[in-house]
Short mmCIF file of C-alpha atoms in Angstrom, two decimals:
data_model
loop_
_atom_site.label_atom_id
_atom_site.label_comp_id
_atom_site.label_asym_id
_atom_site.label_seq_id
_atom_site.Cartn_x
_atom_site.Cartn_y
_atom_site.Cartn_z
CA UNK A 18 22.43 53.66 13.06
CA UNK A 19 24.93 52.46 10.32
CA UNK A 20 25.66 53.84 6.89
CA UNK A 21 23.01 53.62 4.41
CA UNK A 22 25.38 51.88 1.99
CA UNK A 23 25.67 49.08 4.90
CA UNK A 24 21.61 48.69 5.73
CA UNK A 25 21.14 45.80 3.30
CA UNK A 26 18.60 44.15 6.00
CA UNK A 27 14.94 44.04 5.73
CA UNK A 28 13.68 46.22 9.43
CA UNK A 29 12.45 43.61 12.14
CA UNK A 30 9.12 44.00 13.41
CA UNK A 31 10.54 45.80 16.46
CA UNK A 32 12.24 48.43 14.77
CA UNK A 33 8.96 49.03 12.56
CA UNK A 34 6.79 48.90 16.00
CA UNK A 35 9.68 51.67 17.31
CA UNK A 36 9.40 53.77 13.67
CA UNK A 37 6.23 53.94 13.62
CA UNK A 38 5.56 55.22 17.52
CA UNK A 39 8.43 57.83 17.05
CA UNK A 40 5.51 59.18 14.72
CA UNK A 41 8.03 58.27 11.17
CA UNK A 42 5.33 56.95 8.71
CA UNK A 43 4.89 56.61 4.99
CA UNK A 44 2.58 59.34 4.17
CA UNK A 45 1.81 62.08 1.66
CA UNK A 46 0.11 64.52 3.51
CA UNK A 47 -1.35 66.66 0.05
CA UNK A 48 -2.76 62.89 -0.76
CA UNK A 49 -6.06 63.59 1.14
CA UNK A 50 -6.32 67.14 0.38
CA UNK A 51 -6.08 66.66 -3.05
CA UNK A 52 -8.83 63.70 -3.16
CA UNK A 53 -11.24 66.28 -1.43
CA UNK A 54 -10.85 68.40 -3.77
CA UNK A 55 -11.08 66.45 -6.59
CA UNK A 56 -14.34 65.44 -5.35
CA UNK A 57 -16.11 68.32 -4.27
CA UNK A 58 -15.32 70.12 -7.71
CA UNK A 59 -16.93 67.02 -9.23
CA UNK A 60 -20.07 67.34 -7.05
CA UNK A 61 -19.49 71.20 -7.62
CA UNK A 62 -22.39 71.58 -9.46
CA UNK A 63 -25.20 69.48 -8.14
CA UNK A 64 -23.91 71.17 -4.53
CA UNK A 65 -23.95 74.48 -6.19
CA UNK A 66 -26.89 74.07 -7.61
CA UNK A 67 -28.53 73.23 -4.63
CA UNK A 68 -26.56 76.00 -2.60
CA UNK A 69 -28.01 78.30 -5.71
CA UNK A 70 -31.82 77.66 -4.74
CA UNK A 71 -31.41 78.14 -1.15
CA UNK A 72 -29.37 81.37 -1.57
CA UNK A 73 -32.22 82.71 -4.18
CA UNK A 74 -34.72 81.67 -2.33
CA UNK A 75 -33.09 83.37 1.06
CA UNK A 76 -32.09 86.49 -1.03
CA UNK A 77 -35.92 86.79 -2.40
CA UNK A 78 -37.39 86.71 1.56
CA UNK A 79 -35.17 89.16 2.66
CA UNK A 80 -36.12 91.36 0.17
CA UNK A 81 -39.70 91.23 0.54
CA UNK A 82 -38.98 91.36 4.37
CA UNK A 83 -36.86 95.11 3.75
CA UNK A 84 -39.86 96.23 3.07
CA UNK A 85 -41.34 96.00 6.29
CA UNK A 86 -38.60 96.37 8.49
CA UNK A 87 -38.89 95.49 12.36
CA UNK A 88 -36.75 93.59 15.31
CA UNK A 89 -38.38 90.52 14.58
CA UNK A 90 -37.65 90.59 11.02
CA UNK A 91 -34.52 91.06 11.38
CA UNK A 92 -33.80 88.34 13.95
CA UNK A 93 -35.98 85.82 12.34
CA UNK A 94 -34.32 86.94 8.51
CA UNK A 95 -30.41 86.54 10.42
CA UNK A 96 -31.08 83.14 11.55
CA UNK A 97 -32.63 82.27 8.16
CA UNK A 98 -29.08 83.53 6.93
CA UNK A 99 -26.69 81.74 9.16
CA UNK A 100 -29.12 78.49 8.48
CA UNK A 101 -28.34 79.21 4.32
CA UNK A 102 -24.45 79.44 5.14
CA UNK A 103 -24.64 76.36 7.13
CA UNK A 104 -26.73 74.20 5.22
CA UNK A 105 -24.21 75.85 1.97
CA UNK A 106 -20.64 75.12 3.79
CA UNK A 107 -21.65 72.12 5.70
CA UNK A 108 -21.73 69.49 2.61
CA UNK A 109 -18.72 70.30 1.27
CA UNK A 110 -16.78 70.07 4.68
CA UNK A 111 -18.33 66.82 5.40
CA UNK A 112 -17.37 65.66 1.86
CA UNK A 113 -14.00 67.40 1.66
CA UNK A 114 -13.23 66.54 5.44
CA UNK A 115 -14.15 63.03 5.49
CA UNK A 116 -12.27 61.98 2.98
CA UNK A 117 -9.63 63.57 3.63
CA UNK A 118 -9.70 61.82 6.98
CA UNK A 119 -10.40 58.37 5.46
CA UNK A 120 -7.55 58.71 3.37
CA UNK A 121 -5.16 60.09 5.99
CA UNK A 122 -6.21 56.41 8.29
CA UNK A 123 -5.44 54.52 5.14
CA UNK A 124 -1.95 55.61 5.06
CA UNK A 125 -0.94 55.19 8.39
CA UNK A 126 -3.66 53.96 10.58
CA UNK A 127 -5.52 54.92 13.95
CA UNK A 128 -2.27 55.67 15.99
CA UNK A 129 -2.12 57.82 18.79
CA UNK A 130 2.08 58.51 18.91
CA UNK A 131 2.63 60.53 22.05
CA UNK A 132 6.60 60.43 21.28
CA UNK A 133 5.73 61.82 17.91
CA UNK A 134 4.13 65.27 19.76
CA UNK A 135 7.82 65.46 22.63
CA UNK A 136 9.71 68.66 21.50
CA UNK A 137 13.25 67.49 19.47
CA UNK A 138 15.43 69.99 18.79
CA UNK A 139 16.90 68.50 15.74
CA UNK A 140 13.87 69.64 14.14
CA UNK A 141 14.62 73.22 14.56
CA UNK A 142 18.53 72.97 14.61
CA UNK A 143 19.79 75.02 11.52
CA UNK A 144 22.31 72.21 10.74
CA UNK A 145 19.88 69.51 10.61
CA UNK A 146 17.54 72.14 8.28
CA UNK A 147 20.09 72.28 5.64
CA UNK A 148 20.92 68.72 5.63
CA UNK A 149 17.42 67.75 5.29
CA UNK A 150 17.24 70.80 2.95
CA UNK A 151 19.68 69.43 0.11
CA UNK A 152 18.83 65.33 0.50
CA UNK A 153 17.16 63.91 -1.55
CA UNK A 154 13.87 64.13 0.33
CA UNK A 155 15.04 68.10 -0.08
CA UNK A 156 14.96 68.04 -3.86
CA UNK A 157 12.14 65.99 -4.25
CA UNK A 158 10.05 68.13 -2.46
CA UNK A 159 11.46 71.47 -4.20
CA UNK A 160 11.09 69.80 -7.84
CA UNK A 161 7.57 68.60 -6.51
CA UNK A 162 6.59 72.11 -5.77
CA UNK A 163 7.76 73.74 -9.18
CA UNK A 164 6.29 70.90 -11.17
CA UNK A 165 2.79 71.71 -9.18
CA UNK A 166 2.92 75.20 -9.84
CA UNK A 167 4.10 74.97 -13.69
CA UNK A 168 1.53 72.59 -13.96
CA UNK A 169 -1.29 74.61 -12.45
CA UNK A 170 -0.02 77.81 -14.07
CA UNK A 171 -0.35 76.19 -17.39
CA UNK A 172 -3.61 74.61 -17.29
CA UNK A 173 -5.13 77.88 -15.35
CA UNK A 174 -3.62 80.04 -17.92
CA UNK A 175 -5.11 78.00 -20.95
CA UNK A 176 -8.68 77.84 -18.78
CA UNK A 177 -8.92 81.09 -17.90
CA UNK A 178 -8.34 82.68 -21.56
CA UNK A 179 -11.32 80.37 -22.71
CA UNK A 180 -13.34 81.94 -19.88
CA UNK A 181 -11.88 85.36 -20.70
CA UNK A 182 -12.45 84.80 -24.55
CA UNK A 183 -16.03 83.40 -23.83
CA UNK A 184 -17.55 86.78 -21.49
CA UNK A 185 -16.28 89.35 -23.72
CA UNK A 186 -17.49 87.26 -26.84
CA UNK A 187 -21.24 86.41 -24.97
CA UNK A 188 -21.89 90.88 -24.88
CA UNK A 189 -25.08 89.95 -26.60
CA UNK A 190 -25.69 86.67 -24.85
CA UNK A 191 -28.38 86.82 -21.85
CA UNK A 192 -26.30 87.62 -18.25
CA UNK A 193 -27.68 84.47 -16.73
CA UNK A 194 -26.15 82.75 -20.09
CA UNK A 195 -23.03 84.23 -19.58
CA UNK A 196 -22.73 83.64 -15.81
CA UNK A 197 -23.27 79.98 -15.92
CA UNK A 198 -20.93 79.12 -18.85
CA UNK A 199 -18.53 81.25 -16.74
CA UNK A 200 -19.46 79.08 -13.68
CA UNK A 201 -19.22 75.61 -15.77
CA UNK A 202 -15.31 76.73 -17.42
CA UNK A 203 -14.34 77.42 -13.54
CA UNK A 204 -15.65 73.66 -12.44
CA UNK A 205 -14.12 72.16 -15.44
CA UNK A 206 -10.85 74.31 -14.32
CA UNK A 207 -10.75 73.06 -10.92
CA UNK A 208 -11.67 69.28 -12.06
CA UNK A 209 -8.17 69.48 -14.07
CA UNK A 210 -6.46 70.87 -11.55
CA UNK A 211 -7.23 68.37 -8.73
CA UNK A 212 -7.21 65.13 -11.00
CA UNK A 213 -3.61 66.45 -11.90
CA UNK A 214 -2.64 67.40 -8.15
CA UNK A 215 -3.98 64.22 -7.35
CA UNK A 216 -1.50 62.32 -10.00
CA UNK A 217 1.39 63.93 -8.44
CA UNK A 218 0.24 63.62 -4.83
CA UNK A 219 -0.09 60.00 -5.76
CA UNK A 220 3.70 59.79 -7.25
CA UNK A 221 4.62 61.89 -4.48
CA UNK A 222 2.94 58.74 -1.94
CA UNK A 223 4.93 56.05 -3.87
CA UNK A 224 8.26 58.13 -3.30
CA UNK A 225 7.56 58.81 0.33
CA UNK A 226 6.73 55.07 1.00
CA UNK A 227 9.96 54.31 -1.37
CA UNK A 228 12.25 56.39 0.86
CA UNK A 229 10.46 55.03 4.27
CA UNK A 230 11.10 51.62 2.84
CA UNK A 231 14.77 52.40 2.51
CA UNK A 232 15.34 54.44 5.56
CA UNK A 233 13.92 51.41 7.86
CA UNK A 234 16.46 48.83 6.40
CA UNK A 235 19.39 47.61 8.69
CA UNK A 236 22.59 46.27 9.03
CA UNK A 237 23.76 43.66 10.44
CA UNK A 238 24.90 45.18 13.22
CA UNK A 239 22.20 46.83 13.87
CA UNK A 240 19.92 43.11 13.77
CA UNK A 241 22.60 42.18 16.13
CA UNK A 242 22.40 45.24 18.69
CA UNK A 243 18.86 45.02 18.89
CA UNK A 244 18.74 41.39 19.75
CA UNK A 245 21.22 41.82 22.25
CA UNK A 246 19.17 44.14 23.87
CA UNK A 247 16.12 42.45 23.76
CA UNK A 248 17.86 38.89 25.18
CA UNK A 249 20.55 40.93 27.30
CA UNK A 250 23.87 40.19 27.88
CA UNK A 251 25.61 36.66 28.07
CA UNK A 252 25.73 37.61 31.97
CA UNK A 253 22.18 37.93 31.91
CA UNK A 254 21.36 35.36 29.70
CA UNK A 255 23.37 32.48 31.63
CA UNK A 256 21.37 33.71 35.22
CA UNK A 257 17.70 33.95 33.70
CA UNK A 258 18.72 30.28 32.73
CA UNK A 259 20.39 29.57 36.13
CA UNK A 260 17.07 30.96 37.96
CA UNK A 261 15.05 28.63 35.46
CA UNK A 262 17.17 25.80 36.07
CA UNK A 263 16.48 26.15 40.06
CA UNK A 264 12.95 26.71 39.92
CA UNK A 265 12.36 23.58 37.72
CA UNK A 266 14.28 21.51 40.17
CA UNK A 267 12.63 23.18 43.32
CA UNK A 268 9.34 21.80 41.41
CA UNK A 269 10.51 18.60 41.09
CA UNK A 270 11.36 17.94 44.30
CA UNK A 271 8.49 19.04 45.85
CA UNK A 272 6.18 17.14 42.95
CA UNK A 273 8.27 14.36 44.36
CA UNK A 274 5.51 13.78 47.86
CA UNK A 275 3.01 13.12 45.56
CA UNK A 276 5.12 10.03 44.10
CA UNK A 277 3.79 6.12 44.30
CA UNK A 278 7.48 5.27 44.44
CA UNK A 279 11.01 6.02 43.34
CA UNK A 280 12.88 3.47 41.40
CA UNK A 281 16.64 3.36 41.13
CA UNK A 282 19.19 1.73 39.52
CA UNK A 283 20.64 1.76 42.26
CA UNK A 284 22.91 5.17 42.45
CA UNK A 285 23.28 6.45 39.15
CA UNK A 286 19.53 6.96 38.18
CA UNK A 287 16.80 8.00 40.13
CA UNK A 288 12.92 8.16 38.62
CA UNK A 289 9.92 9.37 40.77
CA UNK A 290 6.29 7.93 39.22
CA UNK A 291 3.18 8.98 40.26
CA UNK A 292 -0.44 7.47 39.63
CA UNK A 293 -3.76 8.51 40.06
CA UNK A 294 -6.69 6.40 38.79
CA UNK A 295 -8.90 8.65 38.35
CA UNK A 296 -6.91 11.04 36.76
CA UNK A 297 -4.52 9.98 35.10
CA UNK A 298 -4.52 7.56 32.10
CA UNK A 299 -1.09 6.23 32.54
CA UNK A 300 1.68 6.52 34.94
CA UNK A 301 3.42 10.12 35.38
CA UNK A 302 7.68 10.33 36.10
CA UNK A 303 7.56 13.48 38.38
CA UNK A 304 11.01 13.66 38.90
CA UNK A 305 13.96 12.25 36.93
CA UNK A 306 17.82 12.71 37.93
CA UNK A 307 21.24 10.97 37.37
CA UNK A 308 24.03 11.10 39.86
CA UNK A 309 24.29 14.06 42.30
CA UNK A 310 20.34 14.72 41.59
CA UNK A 311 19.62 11.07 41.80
CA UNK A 312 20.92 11.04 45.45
CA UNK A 313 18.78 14.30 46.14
CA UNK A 314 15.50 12.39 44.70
CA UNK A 315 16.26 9.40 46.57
CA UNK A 316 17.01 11.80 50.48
CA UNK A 317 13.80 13.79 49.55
CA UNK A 318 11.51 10.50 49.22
CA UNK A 319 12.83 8.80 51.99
CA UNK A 320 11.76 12.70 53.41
CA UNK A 321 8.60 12.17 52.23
CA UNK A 322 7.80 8.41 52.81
CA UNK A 323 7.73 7.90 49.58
CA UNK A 324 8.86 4.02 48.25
CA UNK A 325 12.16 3.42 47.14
CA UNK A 326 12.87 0.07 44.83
CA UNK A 327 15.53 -0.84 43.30
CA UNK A 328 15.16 -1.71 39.76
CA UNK A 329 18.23 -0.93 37.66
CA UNK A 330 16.89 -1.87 34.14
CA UNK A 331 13.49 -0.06 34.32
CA UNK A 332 15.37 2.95 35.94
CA UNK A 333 17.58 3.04 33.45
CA UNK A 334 14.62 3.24 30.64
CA UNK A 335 12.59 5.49 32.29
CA UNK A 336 15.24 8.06 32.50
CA UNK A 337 16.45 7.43 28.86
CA UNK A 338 12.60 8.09 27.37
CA UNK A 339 10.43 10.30 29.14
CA UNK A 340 10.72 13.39 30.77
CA UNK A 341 9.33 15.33 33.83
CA UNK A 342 5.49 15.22 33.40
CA UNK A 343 5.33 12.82 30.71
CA UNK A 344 3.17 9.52 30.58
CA UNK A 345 5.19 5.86 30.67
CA UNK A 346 5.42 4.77 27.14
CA UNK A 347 3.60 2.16 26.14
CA UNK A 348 6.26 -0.35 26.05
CA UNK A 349 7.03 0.19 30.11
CA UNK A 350 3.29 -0.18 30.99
CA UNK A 351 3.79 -4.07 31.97
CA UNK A 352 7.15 -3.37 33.88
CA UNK A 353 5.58 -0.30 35.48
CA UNK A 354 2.53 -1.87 36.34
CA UNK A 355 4.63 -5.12 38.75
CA UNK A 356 6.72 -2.27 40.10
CA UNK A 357 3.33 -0.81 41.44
CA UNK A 358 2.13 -3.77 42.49
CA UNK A 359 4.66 -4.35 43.98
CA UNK A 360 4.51 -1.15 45.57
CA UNK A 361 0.91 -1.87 46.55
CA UNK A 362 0.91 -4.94 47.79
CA UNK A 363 3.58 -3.33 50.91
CA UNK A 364 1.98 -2.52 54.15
CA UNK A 365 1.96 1.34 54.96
CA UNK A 366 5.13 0.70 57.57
CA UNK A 367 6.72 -0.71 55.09
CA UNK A 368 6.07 1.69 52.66
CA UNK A 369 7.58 4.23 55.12
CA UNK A 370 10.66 2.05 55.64
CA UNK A 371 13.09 4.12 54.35
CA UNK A 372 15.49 1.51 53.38
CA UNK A 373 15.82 0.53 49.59
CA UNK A 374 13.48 -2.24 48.46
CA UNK A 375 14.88 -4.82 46.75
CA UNK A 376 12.90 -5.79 43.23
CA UNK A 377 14.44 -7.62 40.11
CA UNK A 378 14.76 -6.17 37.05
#
């Protein structure tokens, strides 16, 4: 891959397709988790809430079920406790976990990247680890992390002394009181700290897609290399065309048995029409040539049985305006049409004759 200074390119579509399956997408991976966090600390209290009545309620049976103590107590009172943790953890993993999953598809799609999971040992190469280390992706990511934790030291710190400041000054406030304004300063703390996690996981997305962006550009070169790898070499190139050339003439000859006639000019050009009434809605050329391949339509019709007339006018316009397979143009249909009736009107021996018929043009 060239120089960065020399990728000035946008990527092709191939070299995306090939990014993307080594597993190198635009992501930020704390995008998600942050999101899920964010939202479960806003749902925080209607879950908890909820979580608070089942717990109570739990806590009050299996307190009124110590008192009588037997196996089946205890049995029926642990599966009424793993039933509280479940229907307690459950929500918030669904919440958390979903959209953390939707959000992870919305960044880079549903890919499975098997090349992406191969062993490379440039990941684990100590050279490669310090030149990743101090690039720019390095920095980013170390002034990333002591922004985050400056940031969430700060806001914690001013959060937590309200919640300090508000127990020790609610002594003569009812526990219950106490507890919840306690519980409501610790929501409110966690609300901050994901809305502002999820600010910098969002700059932190717009600097990873940046960087992609940049990282997938080309140079010239590069646009060159990979198209002369997908067309191959000149070599190969000239005998895919060579191969092409021969099958379209092997075609033509043979489409040449189903010919009314062949019409010449009378060595130079050689054009092979077919009709079918109830097919087609105009005469077909099925073969065309000049020269060498004019003399190689004219051997394989006389092969055939196929017509030959000699017409040197309409040869030469048929060959100058259509092409294998198309229809006569409109302007040959009358000239056409007298060299099929002319065509028609010989007997099947001497349609077979395989001497040129004379026709004037």
């Amino acid at each position: 891959m060239a120089d960065k200074s020399q990728r000035t390119e946008k990527p092709t579509a191939k070299h995306r397709r090939e990014t993307r399956e080594e597993g190198n997408v635009a992501r930020s991976a704390e995008l998600g988790g942050w999101a899920s966090f964010l939202l479960v600390a806003s749902l925080l209290p209607k879950l908890g809430s909820a979580a608070a009545d089942r717990v109570t309620g739990f806590m009050h049976h299996a307190t009124q079920a110590m008192g009588h103590p037997d196996p089946g107590t205890a049995v029926t009172l642990l599966g009424q406790g793993l039933e509280t943790a479940a229907f307690t953890v459950l929500p918030i993993l669904l919440i958390g976990g979903g959209l953390a999953v939707a959000i992870a598809v919305a960044q880079v799609g549903l890919r499975f990247t098997p090349k992406a999971m191969r062993m490379k040992f440039s990941r684990i190469s100590p050279k490669s680890g310090l030149k990743r280390l101090y690039s720019s992706q390095g920095f980013w990511t170390l002034g990333k992390t002591l922004l985050k934790l400056a940031m969430l030291a700060s806001v914690g710190y001013v959060i937590m002394r309200r919640l300090v400041g508000g127990v020790l000054g609610g002594g003569t406030l009812p526990l219950q009181v106490t507890l919840s304004a306690a519980a409501s300063t610790l929501a409110n703390l966690m609300r901050v700290i994901g809305a502002l996690a999820l600010a910098l996981a969002g700059v932190d997305y717009y600097f990873q897609r940046r960087t992609y962006q940049q990282e997938l550009r080309m140079s010239r070169q590069d646009i060159k290399d990979e198209q002369r790898e997908s067309d191959g070499s000149p070599e190969m190139r000239r005998a895919i065309r060579s191969k092409a050339r021969r099958l379209s003439r092997q075609r033509m000859m043979a489409a040449i048995a189903t010919a009314d006639v062949v019409v010449t000019n009378p060595t130079h050009f050689a054009v092979a029409i077919a009709y079918d009434r109830n097919k087609d809605r105009a005469p077909r050329v099925v073969a065309k040539g000049a020269d060498f391949n004019a003399v190689a339509i004219r051997e394989r019709a006389r092969s055939c049985n196929v017509a030959i007339v000699e017409n040197p006018s309409l040869a030469r316009a048929l060959h100058a305006s259509c092409e294998i397979d198309d229809v006569v143009p409109p302007q040959l249909y009358a000239a056409v049409a007298q060299l099929l009736a002319f065509v028609y009107s010989l007997s099947p021996t001497a349609r077979a004759f395989r001497e040129v018929h004379q026709m004037s043009g």
